Short mmCIF file of C-alpha atoms in Angstrom, two decimals:
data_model
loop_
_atom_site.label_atom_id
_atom_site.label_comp_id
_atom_site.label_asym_id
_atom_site.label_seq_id
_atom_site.Cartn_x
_atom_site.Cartn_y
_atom_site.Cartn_z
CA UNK A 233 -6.90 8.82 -13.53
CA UNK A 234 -6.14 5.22 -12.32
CA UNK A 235 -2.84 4.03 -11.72
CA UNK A 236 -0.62 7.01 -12.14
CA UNK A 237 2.27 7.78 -11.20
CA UNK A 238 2.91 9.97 -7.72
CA UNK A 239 6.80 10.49 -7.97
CA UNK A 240 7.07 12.82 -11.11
CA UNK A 241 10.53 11.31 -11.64
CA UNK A 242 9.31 7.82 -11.89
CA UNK A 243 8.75 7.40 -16.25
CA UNK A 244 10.02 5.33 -18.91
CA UNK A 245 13.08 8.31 -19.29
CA UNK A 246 14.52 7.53 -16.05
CA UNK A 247 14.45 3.44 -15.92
CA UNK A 248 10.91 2.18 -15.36
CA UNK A 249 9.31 -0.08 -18.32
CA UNK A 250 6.34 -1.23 -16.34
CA UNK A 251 7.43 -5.06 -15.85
CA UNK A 252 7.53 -4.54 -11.71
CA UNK A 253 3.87 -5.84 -11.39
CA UNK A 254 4.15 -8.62 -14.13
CA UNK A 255 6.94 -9.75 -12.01
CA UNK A 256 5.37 -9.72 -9.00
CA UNK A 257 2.84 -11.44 -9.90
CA UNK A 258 5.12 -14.31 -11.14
CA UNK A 259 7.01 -15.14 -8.18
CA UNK A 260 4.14 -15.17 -5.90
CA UNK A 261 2.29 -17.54 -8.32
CA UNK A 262 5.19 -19.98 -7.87
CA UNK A 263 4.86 -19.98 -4.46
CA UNK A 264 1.22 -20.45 -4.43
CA UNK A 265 -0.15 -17.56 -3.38
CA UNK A 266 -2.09 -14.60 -4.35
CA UNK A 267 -1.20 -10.77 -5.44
CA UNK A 268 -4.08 -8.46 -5.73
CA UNK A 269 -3.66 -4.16 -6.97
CA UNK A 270 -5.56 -1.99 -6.83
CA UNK A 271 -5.72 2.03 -7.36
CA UNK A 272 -5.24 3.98 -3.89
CA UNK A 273 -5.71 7.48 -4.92
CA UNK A 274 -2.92 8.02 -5.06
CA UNK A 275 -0.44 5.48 -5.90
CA UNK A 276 -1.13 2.24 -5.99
CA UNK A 277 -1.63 -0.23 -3.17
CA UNK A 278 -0.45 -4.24 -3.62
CA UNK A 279 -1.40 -6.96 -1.47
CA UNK A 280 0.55 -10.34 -1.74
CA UNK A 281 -0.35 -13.60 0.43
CA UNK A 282 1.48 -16.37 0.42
CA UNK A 283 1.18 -19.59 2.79
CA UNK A 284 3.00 -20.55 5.34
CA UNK A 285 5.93 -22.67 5.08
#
C-alpha cells in the first residue's frame, strides 16, 4: 500500500485535502531547486534541495 497514511487521525474528515505536496513542490520550483518523494514504509519520506544563496 504506497503512500498511506501512518497517523489514523490524519483524513479528509479532520482537515487534510492532499494539496501539502503540490505545494511543496511549488515553492521549491521557484527557488530553483528540486523536491523528490518517495514511499518509506511507512510514511512517506521528502527530500527538497535548493541552492545556495
Amino acid at each position: 500500500m504506497p503512500f498511506r497514511r501512518v497517523d489514523c487521525d490524519r483524513n479528509r474528515d479532520s482537515g487534510g485535502v492532499g494539496l501539502g505536496l503540490s505545494i511543496a513542490r511549488r515553492a521549491v520550483h521557484l527557488h530553483h531547486g528540486t523536491i523528490a518523494a518517495r514511499n518509506a514504509y511507512p510514511g512517506l519520506e521528502v527530500l527538497f534541495m535548493l541552492p545556495l544563496a
